[in-house]
CSV table of C-alpha atoms and ligand atoms in Angstrom, one decimal:
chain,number,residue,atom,x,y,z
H,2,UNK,CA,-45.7,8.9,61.3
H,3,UNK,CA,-42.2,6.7,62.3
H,4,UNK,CA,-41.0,8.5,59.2
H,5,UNK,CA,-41.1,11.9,60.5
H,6,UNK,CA,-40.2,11.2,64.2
H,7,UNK,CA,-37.3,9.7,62.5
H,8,UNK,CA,-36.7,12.8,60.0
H,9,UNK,CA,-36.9,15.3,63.7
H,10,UNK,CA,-34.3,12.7,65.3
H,11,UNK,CA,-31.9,12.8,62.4
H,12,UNK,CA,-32.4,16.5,61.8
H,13,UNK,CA,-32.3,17.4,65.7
H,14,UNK,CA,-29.0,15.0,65.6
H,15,UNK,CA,-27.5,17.1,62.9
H,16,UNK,CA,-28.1,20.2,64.5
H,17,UNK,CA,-26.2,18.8,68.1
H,18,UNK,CA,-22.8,17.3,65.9
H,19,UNK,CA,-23.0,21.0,64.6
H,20,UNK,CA,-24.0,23.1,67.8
H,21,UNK,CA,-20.6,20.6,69.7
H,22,UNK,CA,-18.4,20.8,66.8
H,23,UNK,CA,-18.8,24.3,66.8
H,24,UNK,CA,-18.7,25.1,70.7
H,25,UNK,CA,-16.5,28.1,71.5
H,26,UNK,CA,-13.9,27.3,74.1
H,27,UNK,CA,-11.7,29.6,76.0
H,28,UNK,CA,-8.4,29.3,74.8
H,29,UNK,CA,-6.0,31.3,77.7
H,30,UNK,CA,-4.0,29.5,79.8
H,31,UNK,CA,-3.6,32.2,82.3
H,32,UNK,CA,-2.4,31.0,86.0
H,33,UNK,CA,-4.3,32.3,88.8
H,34,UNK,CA,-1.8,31.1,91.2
H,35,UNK,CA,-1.7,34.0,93.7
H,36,UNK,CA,-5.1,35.5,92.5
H,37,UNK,CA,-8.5,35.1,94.2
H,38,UNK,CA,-11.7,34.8,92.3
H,39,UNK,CA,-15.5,35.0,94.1
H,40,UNK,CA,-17.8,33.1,92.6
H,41,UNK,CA,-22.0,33.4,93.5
H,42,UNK,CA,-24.4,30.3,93.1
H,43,UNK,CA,-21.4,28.1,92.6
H,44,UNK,CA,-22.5,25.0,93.7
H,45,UNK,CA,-24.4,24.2,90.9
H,46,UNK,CA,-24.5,24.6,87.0
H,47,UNK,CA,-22.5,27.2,85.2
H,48,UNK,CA,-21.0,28.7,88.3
H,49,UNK,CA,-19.9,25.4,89.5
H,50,UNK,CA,-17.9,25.1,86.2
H,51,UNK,CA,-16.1,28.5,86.6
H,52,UNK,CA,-15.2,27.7,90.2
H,53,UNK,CA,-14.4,24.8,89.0
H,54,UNK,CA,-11.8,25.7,85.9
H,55,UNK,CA,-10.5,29.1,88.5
H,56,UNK,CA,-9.1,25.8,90.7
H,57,UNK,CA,-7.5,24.6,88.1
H,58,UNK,CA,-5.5,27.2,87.4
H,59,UNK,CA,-4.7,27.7,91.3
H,60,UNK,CA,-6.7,30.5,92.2
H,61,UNK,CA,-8.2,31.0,95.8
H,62,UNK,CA,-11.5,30.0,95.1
H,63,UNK,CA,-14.7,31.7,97.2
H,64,UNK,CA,-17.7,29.9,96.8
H,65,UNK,CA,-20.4,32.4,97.5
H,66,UNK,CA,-23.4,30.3,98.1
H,67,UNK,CA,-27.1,30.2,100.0
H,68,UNK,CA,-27.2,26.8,101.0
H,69,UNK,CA,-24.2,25.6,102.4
H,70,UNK,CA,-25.3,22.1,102.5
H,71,UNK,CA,-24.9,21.6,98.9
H,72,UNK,CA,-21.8,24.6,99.2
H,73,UNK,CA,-20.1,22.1,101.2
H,74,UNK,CA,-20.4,19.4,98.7
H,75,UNK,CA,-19.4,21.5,95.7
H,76,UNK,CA,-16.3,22.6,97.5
H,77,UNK,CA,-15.2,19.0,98.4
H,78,UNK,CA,-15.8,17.9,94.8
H,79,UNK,CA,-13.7,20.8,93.4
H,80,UNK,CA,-10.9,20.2,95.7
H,81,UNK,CA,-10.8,16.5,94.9
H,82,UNK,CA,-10.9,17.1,91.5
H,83,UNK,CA,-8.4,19.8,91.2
H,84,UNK,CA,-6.2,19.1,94.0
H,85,UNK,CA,-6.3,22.6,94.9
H,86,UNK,CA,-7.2,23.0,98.6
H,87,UNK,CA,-7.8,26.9,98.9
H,88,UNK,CA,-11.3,26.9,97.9
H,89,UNK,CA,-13.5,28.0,100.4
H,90,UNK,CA,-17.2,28.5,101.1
H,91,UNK,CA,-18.8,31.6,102.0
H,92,UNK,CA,-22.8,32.5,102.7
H,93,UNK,CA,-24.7,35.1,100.8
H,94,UNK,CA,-28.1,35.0,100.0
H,95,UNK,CA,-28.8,37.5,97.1
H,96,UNK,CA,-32.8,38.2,98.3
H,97,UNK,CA,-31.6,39.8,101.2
H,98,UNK,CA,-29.5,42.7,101.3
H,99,UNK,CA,-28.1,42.5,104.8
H,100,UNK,CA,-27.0,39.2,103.9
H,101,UNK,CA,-25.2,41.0,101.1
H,102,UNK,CA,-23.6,43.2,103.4
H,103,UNK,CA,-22.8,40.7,106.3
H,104,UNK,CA,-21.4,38.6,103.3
H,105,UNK,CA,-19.0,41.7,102.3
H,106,UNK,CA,-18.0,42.4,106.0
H,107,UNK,CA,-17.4,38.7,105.9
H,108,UNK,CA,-15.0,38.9,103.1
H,109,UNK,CA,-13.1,42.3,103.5
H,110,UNK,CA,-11.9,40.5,107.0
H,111,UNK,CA,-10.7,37.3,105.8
H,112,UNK,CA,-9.4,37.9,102.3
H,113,UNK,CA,-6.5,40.4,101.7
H,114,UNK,CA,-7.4,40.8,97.8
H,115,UNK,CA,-9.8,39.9,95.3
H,116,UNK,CA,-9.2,39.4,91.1
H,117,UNK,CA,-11.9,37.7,89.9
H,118,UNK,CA,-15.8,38.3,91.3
H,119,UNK,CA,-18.5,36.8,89.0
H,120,UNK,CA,-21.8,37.9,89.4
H,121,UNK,CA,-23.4,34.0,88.0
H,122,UNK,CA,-26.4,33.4,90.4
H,123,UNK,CA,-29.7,34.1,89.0
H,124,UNK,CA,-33.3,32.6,89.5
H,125,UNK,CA,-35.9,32.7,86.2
H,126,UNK,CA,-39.0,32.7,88.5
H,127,UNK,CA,-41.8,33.6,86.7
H,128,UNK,CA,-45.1,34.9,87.7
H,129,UNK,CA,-45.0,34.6,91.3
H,130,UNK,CA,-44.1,38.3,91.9
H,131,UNK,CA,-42.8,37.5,95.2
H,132,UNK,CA,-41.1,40.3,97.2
H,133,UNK,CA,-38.2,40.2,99.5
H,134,UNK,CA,-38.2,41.7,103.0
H,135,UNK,CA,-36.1,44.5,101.6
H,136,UNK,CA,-39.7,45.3,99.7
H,137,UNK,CA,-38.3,44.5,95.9
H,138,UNK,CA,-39.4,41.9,93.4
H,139,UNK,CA,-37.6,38.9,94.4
H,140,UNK,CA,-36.2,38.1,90.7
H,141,UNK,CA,-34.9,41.7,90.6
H,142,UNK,CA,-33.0,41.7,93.8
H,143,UNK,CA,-31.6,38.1,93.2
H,144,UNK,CA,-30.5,38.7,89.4
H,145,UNK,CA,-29.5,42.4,89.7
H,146,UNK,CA,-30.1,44.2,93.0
H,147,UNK,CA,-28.0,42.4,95.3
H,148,UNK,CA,-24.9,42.0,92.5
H,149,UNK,CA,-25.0,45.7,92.3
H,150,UNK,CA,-24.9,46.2,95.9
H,151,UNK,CA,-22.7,43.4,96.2
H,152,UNK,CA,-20.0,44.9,93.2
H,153,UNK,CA,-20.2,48.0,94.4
H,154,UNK,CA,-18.9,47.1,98.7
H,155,UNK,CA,-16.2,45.0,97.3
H,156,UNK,CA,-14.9,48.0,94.4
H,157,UNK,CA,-12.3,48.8,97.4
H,158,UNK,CA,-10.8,45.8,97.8
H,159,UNK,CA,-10.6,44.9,93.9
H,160,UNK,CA,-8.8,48.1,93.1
H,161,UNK,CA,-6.3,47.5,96.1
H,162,UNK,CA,-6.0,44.0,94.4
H,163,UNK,CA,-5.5,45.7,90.6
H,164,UNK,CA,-6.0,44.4,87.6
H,165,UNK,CA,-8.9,42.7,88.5
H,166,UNK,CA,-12.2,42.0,86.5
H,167,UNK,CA,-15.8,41.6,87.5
H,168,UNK,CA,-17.8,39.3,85.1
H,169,UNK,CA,-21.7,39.8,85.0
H,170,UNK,CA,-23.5,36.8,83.7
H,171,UNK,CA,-26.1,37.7,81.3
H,172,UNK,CA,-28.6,36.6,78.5
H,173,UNK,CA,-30.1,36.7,75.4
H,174,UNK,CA,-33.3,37.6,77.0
H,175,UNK,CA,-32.3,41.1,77.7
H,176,UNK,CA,-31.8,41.9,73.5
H,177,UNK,CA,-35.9,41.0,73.8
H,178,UNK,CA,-36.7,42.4,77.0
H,179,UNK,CA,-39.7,44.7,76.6
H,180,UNK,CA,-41.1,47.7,78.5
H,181,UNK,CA,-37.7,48.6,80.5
H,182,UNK,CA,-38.4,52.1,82.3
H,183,UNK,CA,-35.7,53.4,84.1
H,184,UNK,CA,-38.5,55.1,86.5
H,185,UNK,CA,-39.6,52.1,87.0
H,186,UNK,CA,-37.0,49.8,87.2
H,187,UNK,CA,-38.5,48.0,90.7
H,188,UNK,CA,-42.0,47.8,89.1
H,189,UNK,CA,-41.6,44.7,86.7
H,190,UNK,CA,-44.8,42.6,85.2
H,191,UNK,CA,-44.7,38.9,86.8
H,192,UNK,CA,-43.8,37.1,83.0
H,193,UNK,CA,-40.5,35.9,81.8
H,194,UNK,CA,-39.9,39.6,80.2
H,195,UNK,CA,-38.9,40.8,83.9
H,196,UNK,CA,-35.8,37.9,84.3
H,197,UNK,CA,-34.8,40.0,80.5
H,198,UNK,CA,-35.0,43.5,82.2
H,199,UNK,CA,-32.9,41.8,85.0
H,200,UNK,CA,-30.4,40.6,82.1
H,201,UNK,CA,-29.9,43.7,80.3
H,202,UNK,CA,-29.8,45.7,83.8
H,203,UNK,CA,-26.7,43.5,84.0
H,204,UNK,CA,-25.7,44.7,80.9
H,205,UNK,CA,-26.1,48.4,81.4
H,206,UNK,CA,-24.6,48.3,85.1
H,207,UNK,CA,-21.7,46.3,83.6
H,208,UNK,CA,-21.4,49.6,81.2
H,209,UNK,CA,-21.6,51.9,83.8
H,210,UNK,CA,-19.7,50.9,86.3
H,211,UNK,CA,-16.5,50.3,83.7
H,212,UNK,CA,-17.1,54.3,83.3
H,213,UNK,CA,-17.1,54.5,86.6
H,214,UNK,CA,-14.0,52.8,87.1
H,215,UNK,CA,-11.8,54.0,84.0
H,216,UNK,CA,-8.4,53.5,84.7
H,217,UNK,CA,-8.9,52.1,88.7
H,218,UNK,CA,-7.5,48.4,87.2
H,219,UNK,CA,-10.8,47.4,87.8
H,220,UNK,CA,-12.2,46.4,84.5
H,221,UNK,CA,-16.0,44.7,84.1
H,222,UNK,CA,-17.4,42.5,81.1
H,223,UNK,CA,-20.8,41.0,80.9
H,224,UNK,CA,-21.0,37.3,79.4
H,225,UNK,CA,-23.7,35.3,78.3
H,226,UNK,CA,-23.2,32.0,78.2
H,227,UNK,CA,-25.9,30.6,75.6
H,228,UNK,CA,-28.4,28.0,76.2
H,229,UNK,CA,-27.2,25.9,78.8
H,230,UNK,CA,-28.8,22.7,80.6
H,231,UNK,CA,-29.2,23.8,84.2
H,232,UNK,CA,-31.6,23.6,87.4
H,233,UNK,CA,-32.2,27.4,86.2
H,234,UNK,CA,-35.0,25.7,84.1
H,235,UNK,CA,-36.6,23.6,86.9
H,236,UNK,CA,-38.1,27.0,87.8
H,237,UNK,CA,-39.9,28.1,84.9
H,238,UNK,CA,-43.4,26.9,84.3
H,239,UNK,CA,-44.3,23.5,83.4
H,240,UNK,CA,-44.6,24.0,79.5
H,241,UNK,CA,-41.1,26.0,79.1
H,242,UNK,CA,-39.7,23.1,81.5
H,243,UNK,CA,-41.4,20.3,79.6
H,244,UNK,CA,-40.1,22.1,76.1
H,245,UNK,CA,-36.7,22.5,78.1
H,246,UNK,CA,-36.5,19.0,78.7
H,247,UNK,CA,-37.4,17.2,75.3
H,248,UNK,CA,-35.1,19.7,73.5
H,249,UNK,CA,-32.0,20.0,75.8
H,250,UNK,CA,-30.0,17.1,74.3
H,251,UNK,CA,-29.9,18.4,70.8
H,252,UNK,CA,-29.8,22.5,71.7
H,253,UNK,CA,-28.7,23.1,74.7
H,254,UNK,CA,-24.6,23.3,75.9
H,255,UNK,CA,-23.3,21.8,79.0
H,256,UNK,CA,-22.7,23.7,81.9
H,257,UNK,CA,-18.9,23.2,81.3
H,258,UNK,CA,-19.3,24.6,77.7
H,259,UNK,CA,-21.9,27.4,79.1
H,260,UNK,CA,-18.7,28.6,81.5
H,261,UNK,CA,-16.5,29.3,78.7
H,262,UNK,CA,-17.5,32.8,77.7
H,263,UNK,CA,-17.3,33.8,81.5
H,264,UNK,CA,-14.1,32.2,82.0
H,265,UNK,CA,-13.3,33.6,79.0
H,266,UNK,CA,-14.4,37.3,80.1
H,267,UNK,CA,-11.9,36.3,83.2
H,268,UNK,CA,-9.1,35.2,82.6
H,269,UNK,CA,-7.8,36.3,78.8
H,270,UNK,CA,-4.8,38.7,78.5
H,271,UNK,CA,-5.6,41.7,76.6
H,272,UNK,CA,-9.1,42.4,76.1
H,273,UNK,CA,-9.1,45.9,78.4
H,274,UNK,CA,-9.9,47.8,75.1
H,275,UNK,CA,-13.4,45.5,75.2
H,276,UNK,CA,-14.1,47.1,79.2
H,277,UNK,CA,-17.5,46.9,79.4
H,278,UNK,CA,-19.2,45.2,76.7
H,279,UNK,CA,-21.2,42.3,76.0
H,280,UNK,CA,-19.4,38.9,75.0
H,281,UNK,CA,-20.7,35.7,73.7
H,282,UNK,CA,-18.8,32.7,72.5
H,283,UNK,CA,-16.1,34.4,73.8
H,284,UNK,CA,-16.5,37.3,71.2
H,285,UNK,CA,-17.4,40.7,71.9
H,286,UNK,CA,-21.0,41.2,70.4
H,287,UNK,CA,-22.4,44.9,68.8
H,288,UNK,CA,-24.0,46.5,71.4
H,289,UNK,CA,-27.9,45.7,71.7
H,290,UNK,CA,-30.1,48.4,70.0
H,291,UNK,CA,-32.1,48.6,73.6
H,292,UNK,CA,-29.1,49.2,75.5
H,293,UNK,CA,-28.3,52.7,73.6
H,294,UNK,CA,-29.9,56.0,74.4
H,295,UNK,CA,-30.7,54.6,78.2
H,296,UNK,CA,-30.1,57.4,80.9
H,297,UNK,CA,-27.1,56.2,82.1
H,298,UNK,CA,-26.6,58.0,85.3
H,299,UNK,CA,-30.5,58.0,86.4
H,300,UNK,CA,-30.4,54.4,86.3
H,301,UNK,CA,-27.4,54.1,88.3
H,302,UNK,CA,-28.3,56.6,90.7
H,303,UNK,CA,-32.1,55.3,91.2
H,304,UNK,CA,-30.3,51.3,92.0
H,305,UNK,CA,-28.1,53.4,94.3
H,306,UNK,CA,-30.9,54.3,96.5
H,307,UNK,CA,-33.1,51.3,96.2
H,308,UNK,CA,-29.9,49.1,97.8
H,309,UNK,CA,-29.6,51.8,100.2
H,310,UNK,CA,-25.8,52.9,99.8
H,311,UNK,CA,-24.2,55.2,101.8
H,312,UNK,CA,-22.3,58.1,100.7
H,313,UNK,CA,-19.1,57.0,101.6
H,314,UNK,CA,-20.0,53.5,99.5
H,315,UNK,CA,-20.0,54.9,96.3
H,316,UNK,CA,-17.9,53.8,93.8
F,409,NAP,N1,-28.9,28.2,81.8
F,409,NAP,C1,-29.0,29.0,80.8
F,409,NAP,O1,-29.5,28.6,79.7
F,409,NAP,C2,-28.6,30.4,80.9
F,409,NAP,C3,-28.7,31.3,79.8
F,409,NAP,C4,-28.3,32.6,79.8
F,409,NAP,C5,-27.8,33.1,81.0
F,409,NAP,N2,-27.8,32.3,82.1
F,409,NAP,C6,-27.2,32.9,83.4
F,409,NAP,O2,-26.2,32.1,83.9
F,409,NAP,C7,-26.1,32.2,85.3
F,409,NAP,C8,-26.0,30.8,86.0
F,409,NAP,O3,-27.2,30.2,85.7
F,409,NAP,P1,-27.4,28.6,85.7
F,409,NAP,O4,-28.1,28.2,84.5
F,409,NAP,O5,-26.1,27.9,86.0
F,409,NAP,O6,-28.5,28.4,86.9
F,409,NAP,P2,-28.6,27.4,88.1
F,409,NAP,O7,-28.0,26.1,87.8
F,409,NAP,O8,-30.0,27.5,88.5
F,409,NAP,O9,-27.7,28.1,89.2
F,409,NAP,C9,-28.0,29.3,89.9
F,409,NAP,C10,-27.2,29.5,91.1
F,409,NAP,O10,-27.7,30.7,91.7
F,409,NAP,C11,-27.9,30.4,93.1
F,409,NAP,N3,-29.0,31.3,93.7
F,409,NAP,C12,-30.2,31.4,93.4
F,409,NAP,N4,-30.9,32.2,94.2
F,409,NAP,C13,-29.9,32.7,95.1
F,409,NAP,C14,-29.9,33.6,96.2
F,409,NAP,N5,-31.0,34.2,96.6
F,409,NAP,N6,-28.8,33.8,96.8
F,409,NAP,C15,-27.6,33.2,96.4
F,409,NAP,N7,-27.6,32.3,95.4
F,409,NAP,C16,-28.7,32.1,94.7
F,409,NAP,C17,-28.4,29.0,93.1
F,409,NAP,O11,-28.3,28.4,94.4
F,409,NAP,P3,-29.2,27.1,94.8
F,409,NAP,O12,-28.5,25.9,94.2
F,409,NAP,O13,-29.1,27.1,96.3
F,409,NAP,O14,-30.6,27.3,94.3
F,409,NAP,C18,-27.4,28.4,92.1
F,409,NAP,O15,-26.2,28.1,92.8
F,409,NAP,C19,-27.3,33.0,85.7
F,409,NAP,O16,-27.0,34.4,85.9
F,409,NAP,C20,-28.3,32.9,84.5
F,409,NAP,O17,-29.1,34.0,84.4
F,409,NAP,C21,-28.1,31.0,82.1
């Protein structure tokens, strides 16, 4: 028995020296002095990492948070660690879509451009099916919803602040994501499945809206940043938290290694031709076989009218 739990150690140990000799790090050293990047759920986990590296480079960094207790605290952190004293913190919380638009209001006052929005905060609640008061499945308002509605208010203010990117954080979990009906997009089941039709929503919205904004200097990229030890796991249910737990050491990347691909998607010169697509490990990947053949504008146009936008809104 010590035998084998010293064969899984070794092997598992093997596998880490591989999975951290073989991390994928962005390489650009692009300044972002002058620039201003949005971040959402940056206090915490990959987001905090991207806010983190954007301060480093000089940017203006927004902290686009729901609590602003542990905001707060992020932001102090980042601007003793950086130096860099224009990071701010601003409210938003993505289950609500007034806050969404209070939060844009909030914005388009204060800030006289924006480069850089990342669409990073996402919850991976399973089987509660709560809804918001907005009447939507909580998970699909947080992970994709709210970012939409959110993108698409600030599209004004990024093409007056051209080039500028928008970076949709998404997963693996939308290659396997089952039983996506674009009639049926607010109607998800209550497993894991629906936080994969949030993902690959990302994905196709990220698609879209670079259509939509060919040749505006707004350009849009979904990232996925792999496995990545976060509190996103704290919310799953006990057994995927437990296995989470016990395996994260030897499989899972840091949170600063998980930001590399979005930063990545951010901040590297050049990859305009790649507007639109899907990267990981900093590479653009083949799009997914379930993201072909989708009806494109029926899916944008049914989001459209579940976040309520007006006609002068659109993008
Ligand atoms: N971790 C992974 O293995 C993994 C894999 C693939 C993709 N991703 C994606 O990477 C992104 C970041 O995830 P993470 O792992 O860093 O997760 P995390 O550590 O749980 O951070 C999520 C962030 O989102 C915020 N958030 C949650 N609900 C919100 C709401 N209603 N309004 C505003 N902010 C809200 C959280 O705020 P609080 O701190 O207040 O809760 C937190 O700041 C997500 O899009 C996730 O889907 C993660």
């Amino acid at each position: 028995m010590l035998f084998i739990i010293f064969i899984i150690i070794f092997l598992c140990t093997i596998i880490k020296i591989y999975l951290t000799l073989t991390i994928v790090r962005c390489k650009s050293q692009t300044c972002l002095v002058g620039k201003t990047a949005l971040i959402t759920g940056a206090n915490t986990g990959i987001g905090y990492e991207i806010a983190l590296d954007f301060a480093k480079r000089g940017a203006r960094v927004i902290l686009a948070c729901r609590n602003e207790q542990k905001a707060r605290e992020a932001c102090r952190k980042i601007i003793n660690e950086t130096g860099n004293e224009n990071v701010v913190v601003k409210l938003i919380d993505l289950s609500s879509f007034a806050s969404v638009r209070a939060f844009v209001e909030d914005v388009k006052r204060s800030e006289e451009r924006l480069n850089i929005l990342v669409n990073n905060a996402a919850i991976l609640e399973v089987g509660l099916n709560s809804l918001t008061n907005d009447g939507n499945l909580l998970v699909m308002q947080v992970n994709y919803f709210s970012p939409f509605l959110l993108t698409v208010l600030l599209t004004d203010l990024m093409r007056k602040s051209k080039p500028s990117r928008i970076i949709n954080l998404t997963s693996v979990m939308a290659r396997v994501a089952h039983g996506f009906n674009v009639d049926k997009i607010n109607n998800v089941e209550g497993t894991l499945n629906d936080y994969g039709i949030t993902k690959l929503c990302m994905i196709l919205f990220t698609l879209e809206l670079a259509k939509r904004l060919d040749k505006s200097g707004v350009t849009a990229y979904s990232a996925d940043p792999g496995l990545v030890d976060t509190e996103i796991f704290k919310q799953t249910p006990r057994f995927i938290n437990l296995l989470a737990q016990s395996f994260k050491r030897f499989f899972f990347k840091t949170p600063e290694e998980g930001a590399q691909t979005p930063i990545h998607c951010s901040v590297t010169k050049g990859i305009e031709e790649c507007n639109g697509e899907n990267f990981i490990d900093c590479q653009r990947v083949k799009r997914y076989a379930i993201v072909e053949n989708q009806e494109m504008t029926k899916f944008w146009n049914i989001t459209e009218m579940i976040v309520s936008l007006k006609p002068d809104e659109i993008c």
